[in-house]
């Protein structure tokens, strides 16, 4: 439509805008890149992978399209892929054989369990990739909880004692980052003391500081096999989704007890929590884009309701904008390939 031949007088926008035209900086790709306030790089990625027993074996997680559980030898190849793509860290989560799960989560203390075997096998290859290990009992307990149970109660101090021993076993096997995800009181200080007293004073701790009792964990529990046998819920130790001030107190306590890095989980539904924690403590702060977030994007893309790649990358920018120093995401290989131009 042309406006050149209109007989009526046009509105003079100059006095209204007074020279302020925000769109000038958006007018070209180079200009948009030049003024961009936040960026996301491969260095911001942590790739969570799932482990299973067996050899040369991979098993699709049906509720997480594109995600597979790997036998140890294939986990080694995944670590090699991470190194080639430039992903700094992979996080290991075991799907323990149901026959090895008991009320006490005894397999967590087995020096030859899935996680420890994977740690040793990957370390033996010398890849320039950090290895992060989950410290919690839910992959090992027959009741599916992150802690020990007495009757219907999750007991705190007895659980912390077991988590300290689990941390030392993982440290012995080669873990670079111990990541307690259990939400027991005092566990960061106890684990820090246990590590320091056993000559692991350089080993890092990433605390799941604000881990909410969320509906977004379902596909993850499928992936590690803890969903079917979960007795009750986790609301007595994971946080209430309605609370924000409590998250700051949890983060403060974890940092005081010796955490090197802190995490908010889930990610996108809790960007306000992420922002408040980062702004308050200025500590290395991470978001976990959890299985439910991943599955929703994939499902919507499969139905043609959104562009997967665009949604994936936009979600990463949202985390960075909110203050995340990095993100745990199952999209990590796809994102790294895109950023590498592959």
GROMACS .gro file of C-alpha atoms in nm:
model
  342
    1UNK     CA    1   0.000   0.000   0.000
    2UNK     CA    2   0.141   0.341  -0.098
    3UNK     CA    3   0.098   0.650   0.121
    4UNK     CA    4   0.261   0.894  -0.126
    5UNK     CA    5  -0.058   1.025  -0.291
    6UNK     CA    6  -0.280   1.066   0.013
    7UNK     CA    7  -0.459   1.400  -0.005
    8UNK     CA    8  -0.508   1.437   0.368
    9UNK     CA    9  -0.216   1.550   0.583
   10UNK     CA   10  -0.014   1.279   0.755
   11UNK     CA   11   0.076   1.274   1.120
   12UNK     CA   12   0.417   1.420   1.190
   13UNK     CA   13   0.575   1.156   1.416
   14UNK     CA   14   0.900   1.342   1.480
   15UNK     CA   15   0.773   1.558   1.769
   16UNK     CA   16   0.605   1.251   1.919
   17UNK     CA   17   0.910   1.028   1.900
   18UNK     CA   18   1.160   1.310   1.958
   19UNK     CA   19   1.421   1.107   1.768
   20UNK     CA   20   1.367   0.797   1.983
   21UNK     CA   21   1.326   0.510   1.739
   22UNK     CA   22   1.398   0.180   1.915
   23UNK     CA   23   1.356  -0.013   1.592
   24UNK     CA   24   1.673   0.135   1.440
   25UNK     CA   25   1.889  -0.107   1.637
   26UNK     CA   26   1.670  -0.401   1.529
   27UNK     CA   27   1.680  -0.322   1.158
   28UNK     CA   28   1.954  -0.567   1.059
   29UNK     CA   29   2.104  -0.893   1.177
   30UNK     CA   30   2.447  -0.746   1.247
   31UNK     CA   31   2.294  -0.467   1.451
   32UNK     CA   32   2.080  -0.705   1.655
   33UNK     CA   33   2.391  -0.912   1.729
   34UNK     CA   34   2.590  -0.603   1.816
   35UNK     CA   35   2.351  -0.480   2.086
   36UNK     CA   36   2.242  -0.819   2.226
   37UNK     CA   37   2.249  -0.807   2.605
   38UNK     CA   38   2.269  -1.182   2.674
   39UNK     CA   39   2.433  -1.465   2.485
   40UNK     CA   40   2.434  -1.842   2.521
   41UNK     CA   41   2.741  -2.049   2.434
   42UNK     CA   42   2.846  -2.413   2.437
   43UNK     CA   43   3.037  -2.336   2.757
   44UNK     CA   44   2.701  -2.295   2.933
   45UNK     CA   45   2.590  -2.657   2.875
   46UNK     CA   46   2.571  -2.958   3.103
   47UNK     CA   47   2.440  -3.275   2.938
   48UNK     CA   48   2.250  -3.521   3.162
   49UNK     CA   49   2.272  -3.884   3.043
   50UNK     CA   50   2.111  -4.203   3.173
   51UNK     CA   51   2.293  -4.530   3.240
   52UNK     CA   52   2.178  -4.892   3.211
   53UNK     CA   53   2.344  -5.229   3.256
   54UNK     CA   54   2.456  -5.428   2.956
   55UNK     CA   55   2.700  -5.401   2.670
   56UNK     CA   56   2.673  -5.200   2.348
   57UNK     CA   57   2.318  -5.119   2.449
   58UNK     CA   58   2.092  -4.818   2.424
   59UNK     CA   59   1.732  -4.800   2.532
   60UNK     CA   60   1.496  -4.517   2.426
   61UNK     CA   61   1.312  -4.324   2.696
   62UNK     CA   62   0.963  -4.318   2.544
   63UNK     CA   63   0.849  -4.012   2.739
   64UNK     CA   64   1.158  -3.815   2.627
   65UNK     CA   65   1.180  -3.829   2.245
   66UNK     CA   66   1.539  -3.855   2.126
   67UNK     CA   67   1.681  -3.946   2.468
   68UNK     CA   68   1.833  -4.288   2.532
   69UNK     CA   69   1.974  -4.477   2.828
   70UNK     CA   70   2.332  -4.591   2.760
   71UNK     CA   71   2.529  -4.894   2.870
   72UNK     CA   72   2.867  -4.798   3.013
   73UNK     CA   73   3.055  -4.849   2.686
   74UNK     CA   74   2.808  -4.626   2.502
   75UNK     CA   75   2.826  -4.370   2.783
   76UNK     CA   76   3.199  -4.351   2.706
   77UNK     CA   77   3.112  -4.272   2.344
   78UNK     CA   78   2.864  -4.007   2.464
   79UNK     CA   79   3.144  -3.848   2.668
   80UNK     CA   80   3.362  -3.853   2.357
   81UNK     CA   81   3.083  -3.681   2.163
   82UNK     CA   82   3.054  -3.418   2.437
   83UNK     CA   83   3.427  -3.353   2.416
   84UNK     CA   84   3.416  -3.320   2.037
   85UNK     CA   85   3.125  -3.075   2.059
   86UNK     CA   86   3.288  -2.872   2.336
   87UNK     CA   87   3.027  -2.950   2.605
   88UNK     CA   88   3.210  -2.892   2.936
   89UNK     CA   89   3.025  -3.138   3.165
   90UNK     CA   90   2.808  -3.448   3.149
   91UNK     CA   91   2.590  -3.554   3.442
   92UNK     CA   92   2.537  -3.925   3.510
   93UNK     CA   93   2.208  -4.076   3.627
   94UNK     CA   94   2.175  -4.454   3.672
   95UNK     CA   95   1.874  -4.673   3.598
   96UNK     CA   96   1.951  -4.940   3.855
   97UNK     CA   97   1.831  -5.296   3.804
   98UNK     CA   98   1.510  -5.340   4.012
   99UNK     CA   99   1.659  -5.652   4.171
  100UNK     CA  100   1.934  -5.436   4.321
  101UNK     CA  101   1.698  -5.184   4.483
  102UNK     CA  102   1.610  -5.223   4.850
  103UNK     CA  103   1.466  -5.019   5.138
  104UNK     CA  104   1.813  -4.887   5.232
  105UNK     CA  105   1.935  -4.802   4.881
  106UNK     CA  106   2.233  -5.025   4.947
  107UNK     CA  107   2.348  -5.024   4.583
  108UNK     CA  108   2.439  -4.655   4.622
  109UNK     CA  109   2.729  -4.774   4.839
  110UNK     CA  110   2.849  -5.038   4.594
  111UNK     CA  111   3.189  -4.931   4.459
  112UNK     CA  112   3.109  -5.116   4.137
  113UNK     CA  113   2.762  -4.977   4.074
  114UNK     CA  114   2.658  -4.833   3.738
  115UNK     CA  115   2.767  -4.478   3.815
  116UNK     CA  116   3.108  -4.581   3.946
  117UNK     CA  117   3.174  -4.810   3.650
  118UNK     CA  118   3.082  -4.531   3.409
  119UNK     CA  119   3.304  -4.282   3.594
  120UNK     CA  120   3.607  -4.510   3.577
  121UNK     CA  121   3.549  -4.604   3.213
  122UNK     CA  122   3.511  -4.242   3.098
  123UNK     CA  123   3.804  -4.120   3.308
  124UNK     CA  124   4.026  -4.389   3.158
  125UNK     CA  125   3.981  -4.229   2.814
  126UNK     CA  126   4.108  -3.890   2.931
  127UNK     CA  127   3.840  -3.681   2.761
  128UNK     CA  128   3.848  -3.308   2.852
  129UNK     CA  129   3.499  -3.330   2.999
  130UNK     CA  130   3.391  -3.284   3.361
  131UNK     CA  131   3.184  -3.560   3.521
  132UNK     CA  132   2.901  -3.471   3.755
  133UNK     CA  133   2.729  -3.731   3.971
  134UNK     CA  134   2.392  -3.731   4.140
  135UNK     CA  135   2.396  -3.786   4.517
  136UNK     CA  136   2.057  -3.916   4.628
  137UNK     CA  137   1.905  -4.254   4.700
  138UNK     CA  138   1.600  -4.260   4.471
  139UNK     CA  139   1.771  -4.457   4.189
  140UNK     CA  140   1.858  -4.724   4.446
  141UNK     CA  141   1.561  -4.750   4.684
  142UNK     CA  142   1.268  -4.987   4.643
  143UNK     CA  143   1.031  -4.711   4.763
  144UNK     CA  144   1.160  -4.450   4.513
  145UNK     CA  145   1.244  -4.181   4.769
  146UNK     CA  146   1.563  -3.975   4.787
  147UNK     CA  147   1.619  -4.072   5.150
  148UNK     CA  148   1.584  -4.352   5.400
  149UNK     CA  149   1.241  -4.431   5.541
  150UNK     CA  150   1.130  -4.526   5.889
  151UNK     CA  151   0.765  -4.617   5.855
  152UNK     CA  152   0.618  -4.344   5.636
  153UNK     CA  153   0.875  -4.082   5.733
  154UNK     CA  154   1.185  -3.981   5.538
  155UNK     CA  155   1.453  -3.957   5.806
  156UNK     CA  156   1.701  -3.675   5.763
  157UNK     CA  157   2.018  -3.741   5.962
  158UNK     CA  158   2.043  -4.111   5.881
  159UNK     CA  159   2.003  -4.023   5.513
  160UNK     CA  160   2.278  -3.761   5.532
  161UNK     CA  161   2.517  -4.019   5.675
  162UNK     CA  162   2.450  -4.248   5.379
  163UNK     CA  163   2.485  -3.959   5.131
  164UNK     CA  164   2.829  -3.880   5.272
  165UNK     CA  165   2.940  -4.237   5.211
  166UNK     CA  166   2.786  -4.231   4.862
  167UNK     CA  167   2.977  -3.910   4.785
  168UNK     CA  168   3.309  -4.060   4.892
  169UNK     CA  169   3.251  -4.369   4.676
  170UNK     CA  170   3.177  -4.147   4.375
  171UNK     CA  171   3.483  -3.934   4.450
  172UNK     CA  172   3.700  -4.247   4.462
  173UNK     CA  173   3.561  -4.352   4.122
  174UNK     CA  174   3.652  -4.018   3.962
  175UNK     CA  175   3.362  -3.773   3.999
  176UNK     CA  176   3.455  -3.409   3.937
  177UNK     CA  177   3.136  -3.252   4.071
  178UNK     CA  178   2.927  -3.399   4.350
  179UNK     CA  179   2.565  -3.288   4.306
  180UNK     CA  180   2.338  -3.366   4.603
  181UNK     CA  181   1.976  -3.362   4.480
  182UNK     CA  182   1.810  -3.502   4.793
  183UNK     CA  183   1.714  -3.177   4.975
  184UNK     CA  184   1.800  -3.313   5.322
  185UNK     CA  185   1.890  -3.052   5.584
  186UNK     CA  186   2.262  -3.012   5.649
  187UNK     CA  187   2.378  -3.248   5.378
  188UNK     CA  188   2.605  -2.997   5.199
  189UNK     CA  189   2.808  -2.923   5.514
  190UNK     CA  190   2.831  -3.292   5.604
  191UNK     CA  191   2.938  -3.393   5.252
  192UNK     CA  192   3.191  -3.107   5.236
  193UNK     CA  193   3.344  -3.220   5.564
  194UNK     CA  194   3.355  -3.583   5.452
  195UNK     CA  195   3.526  -3.490   5.125
  196UNK     CA  196   3.775  -3.254   5.290
  197UNK     CA  197   3.864  -3.508   5.559
  198UNK     CA  198   3.940  -3.765   5.289
  199UNK     CA  199   4.169  -3.546   5.077
  200UNK     CA  200   3.898  -3.439   4.831
  201UNK     CA  201   3.911  -3.073   4.927
  202UNK     CA  202   3.939  -2.972   4.558
  203UNK     CA  203   3.629  -3.166   4.451
  204UNK     CA  204   3.340  -2.931   4.365
  205UNK     CA  205   2.986  -2.946   4.501
  206UNK     CA  206   2.686  -2.829   4.299
  207UNK     CA  207   2.391  -2.819   4.537
  208UNK     CA  208   2.035  -2.866   4.421
  209UNK     CA  209   1.949  -2.572   4.646
  210UNK     CA  210   1.597  -2.490   4.527
  211UNK     CA  211   1.448  -2.819   4.414
  212UNK     CA  212   1.071  -2.803   4.403
  213UNK     CA  213   0.814  -3.080   4.446
  214UNK     CA  214   0.719  -3.049   4.082
  215UNK     CA  215   0.494  -3.225   3.832
  216UNK     CA  216   0.765  -3.174   3.568
  217UNK     CA  217   0.981  -3.469   3.681
  218UNK     CA  218   0.766  -3.752   3.547
  219UNK     CA  219   0.972  -3.847   3.239
  220UNK     CA  220   1.295  -3.840   3.443
  221UNK     CA  221   1.150  -4.086   3.690
  222UNK     CA  222   1.058  -4.307   3.395
  223UNK     CA  223   1.417  -4.280   3.271
  224UNK     CA  224   1.573  -4.388   3.603
  225UNK     CA  225   1.298  -4.635   3.685
  226UNK     CA  226   1.179  -4.478   4.012
  227UNK     CA  227   0.829  -4.377   3.901
  228UNK     CA  228   0.647  -4.709   3.924
  229UNK     CA  229   0.753  -4.786   4.282
  230UNK     CA  230   0.731  -4.437   4.434
  231UNK     CA  231   0.539  -4.454   4.761
  232UNK     CA  232   0.359  -4.128   4.831
  233UNK     CA  233   0.513  -3.799   4.722
  234UNK     CA  234   0.823  -3.594   4.800
  235UNK     CA  235   0.665  -3.285   4.952
  236UNK     CA  236   0.819  -3.336   5.299
  237UNK     CA  237   1.166  -3.264   5.161
  238UNK     CA  238   1.129  -3.097   4.819
  239UNK     CA  239   1.007  -2.739   4.819
  240UNK     CA  240   0.652  -2.606   4.792
  241UNK     CA  241   0.601  -2.444   4.447
  242UNK     CA  242   0.435  -2.148   4.619
  243UNK     CA  243   0.749  -2.041   4.807
  244UNK     CA  244   1.019  -1.799   4.693
  245UNK     CA  245   1.179  -1.658   5.010
  246UNK     CA  246   1.241  -2.013   5.127
  247UNK     CA  247   1.450  -2.076   4.815
  248UNK     CA  248   1.682  -1.790   4.908
  249UNK     CA  249   1.728  -1.932   5.256
  250UNK     CA  250   1.806  -2.277   5.114
  251UNK     CA  251   2.064  -2.128   4.878
  252UNK     CA  252   2.217  -1.922   5.157
  253UNK     CA  253   2.254  -2.227   5.381
  254UNK     CA  254   2.408  -2.437   5.104
  255UNK     CA  255   2.664  -2.167   5.024
  256UNK     CA  256   2.748  -2.123   5.393
  257UNK     CA  257   2.796  -2.500   5.424
  258UNK     CA  258   3.044  -2.513   5.137
  259UNK     CA  259   2.859  -2.543   4.806
  260UNK     CA  260   3.066  -2.413   4.515
  261UNK     CA  261   2.768  -2.387   4.279
  262UNK     CA  262   2.392  -2.386   4.330
  263UNK     CA  263   2.101  -2.498   4.117
  264UNK     CA  264   1.733  -2.423   4.065
  265UNK     CA  265   1.510  -2.710   3.952
  266UNK     CA  266   1.284  -2.708   3.746
  267UNK     CA  267   1.402  -2.434   3.514
  268UNK     CA  268   1.157  -2.232   3.307
  269UNK     CA  269   0.862  -2.244   3.551
  270UNK     CA  270   1.099  -2.105   3.816
  271UNK     CA  271   1.285  -1.828   3.633
  272UNK     CA  272   1.181  -1.584   3.906
  273UNK     CA  273   1.355  -1.803   4.166
  274UNK     CA  274   1.666  -1.828   3.949
  275UNK     CA  275   1.677  -1.451   3.910
  276UNK     CA  276   1.631  -1.379   4.281
  277UNK     CA  277   1.900  -1.627   4.385
  278UNK     CA  278   2.154  -1.497   4.132
  279UNK     CA  279   2.087  -1.133   4.216
  280UNK     CA  280   2.109  -1.201   4.590
  281UNK     CA  281   2.421  -1.418   4.616
  282UNK     CA  282   2.618  -1.358   4.293
  283UNK     CA  283   2.735  -1.720   4.315
  284UNK     CA  284   2.767  -1.962   4.020
  285UNK     CA  285   2.402  -2.049   3.963
  286UNK     CA  286   2.253  -2.312   3.731
  287UNK     CA  287   1.912  -2.413   3.606
  288UNK     CA  288   1.796  -2.765   3.527
  289UNK     CA  289   1.569  -2.776   3.223
  290UNK     CA  290   1.399  -3.087   3.350
  291UNK     CA  291   1.251  -3.382   3.166
  292UNK     CA  292   0.898  -3.244   3.161
  293UNK     CA  293   1.013  -2.918   3.005
  294UNK     CA  294   1.210  -3.110   2.744
  295UNK     CA  295   0.921  -3.348   2.671
  296UNK     CA  296   0.670  -3.064   2.627
  297UNK     CA  297   0.883  -2.889   2.366
  298UNK     CA  298   0.944  -3.215   2.180
  299UNK     CA  299   0.579  -3.317   2.190
  300UNK     CA  300   0.460  -2.977   2.067
  301UNK     CA  301   0.715  -2.988   1.786
  302UNK     CA  302   0.611  -3.341   1.685
  303UNK     CA  303   0.253  -3.217   1.659
  304UNK     CA  304   0.358  -2.921   1.445
  305UNK     CA  305   0.256  -2.671   1.711
  306UNK     CA  306   0.594  -2.501   1.743
  307UNK     CA  307   0.940  -2.495   1.591
  308UNK     CA  308   1.156  -2.721   1.809
  309UNK     CA  309   1.488  -2.556   1.731
  310UNK     CA  310   1.359  -2.205   1.788
  311UNK     CA  311   1.185  -2.303   2.113
  312UNK     CA  312   1.497  -2.487   2.230
  313UNK     CA  313   1.723  -2.188   2.168
  314UNK     CA  314   1.476  -1.935   2.306
  315UNK     CA  315   1.450  -2.133   2.627
  316UNK     CA  316   1.829  -2.119   2.667
  317UNK     CA  317   1.826  -1.742   2.624
  318UNK     CA  318   1.553  -1.720   2.889
  319UNK     CA  319   1.777  -1.899   3.139
  320UNK     CA  320   2.070  -1.671   3.064
  321UNK     CA  321   1.853  -1.362   3.082
  322UNK     CA  322   1.728  -1.469   3.426
  323UNK     CA  323   2.086  -1.504   3.550
  324UNK     CA  324   2.190  -1.866   3.491
  325UNK     CA  325   2.561  -1.931   3.448
  326UNK     CA  326   2.473  -2.259   3.277
  327UNK     CA  327   2.193  -2.505   3.209
  328UNK     CA  328   2.150  -2.878   3.249
  329UNK     CA  329   1.953  -2.977   2.941
  330UNK     CA  330   1.882  -3.290   2.738
  331UNK     CA  331   1.904  -3.067   2.432
  332UNK     CA  332   2.277  -3.015   2.495
  333UNK     CA  333   2.411  -3.211   2.191
  334UNK     CA  334   2.158  -3.048   1.956
  335UNK     CA  335   2.236  -2.702   2.090
  336UNK     CA  336   2.612  -2.761   2.067
  337UNK     CA  337   2.581  -2.879   1.707
  338UNK     CA  338   2.379  -2.572   1.616
  339UNK     CA  339   2.625  -2.337   1.786
  340UNK     CA  340   2.910  -2.517   1.611
  341UNK     CA  341   2.736  -2.468   1.278
  342UNK     CA  342   2.685  -2.842   1.223
   0.00000   0.00000   0.00000
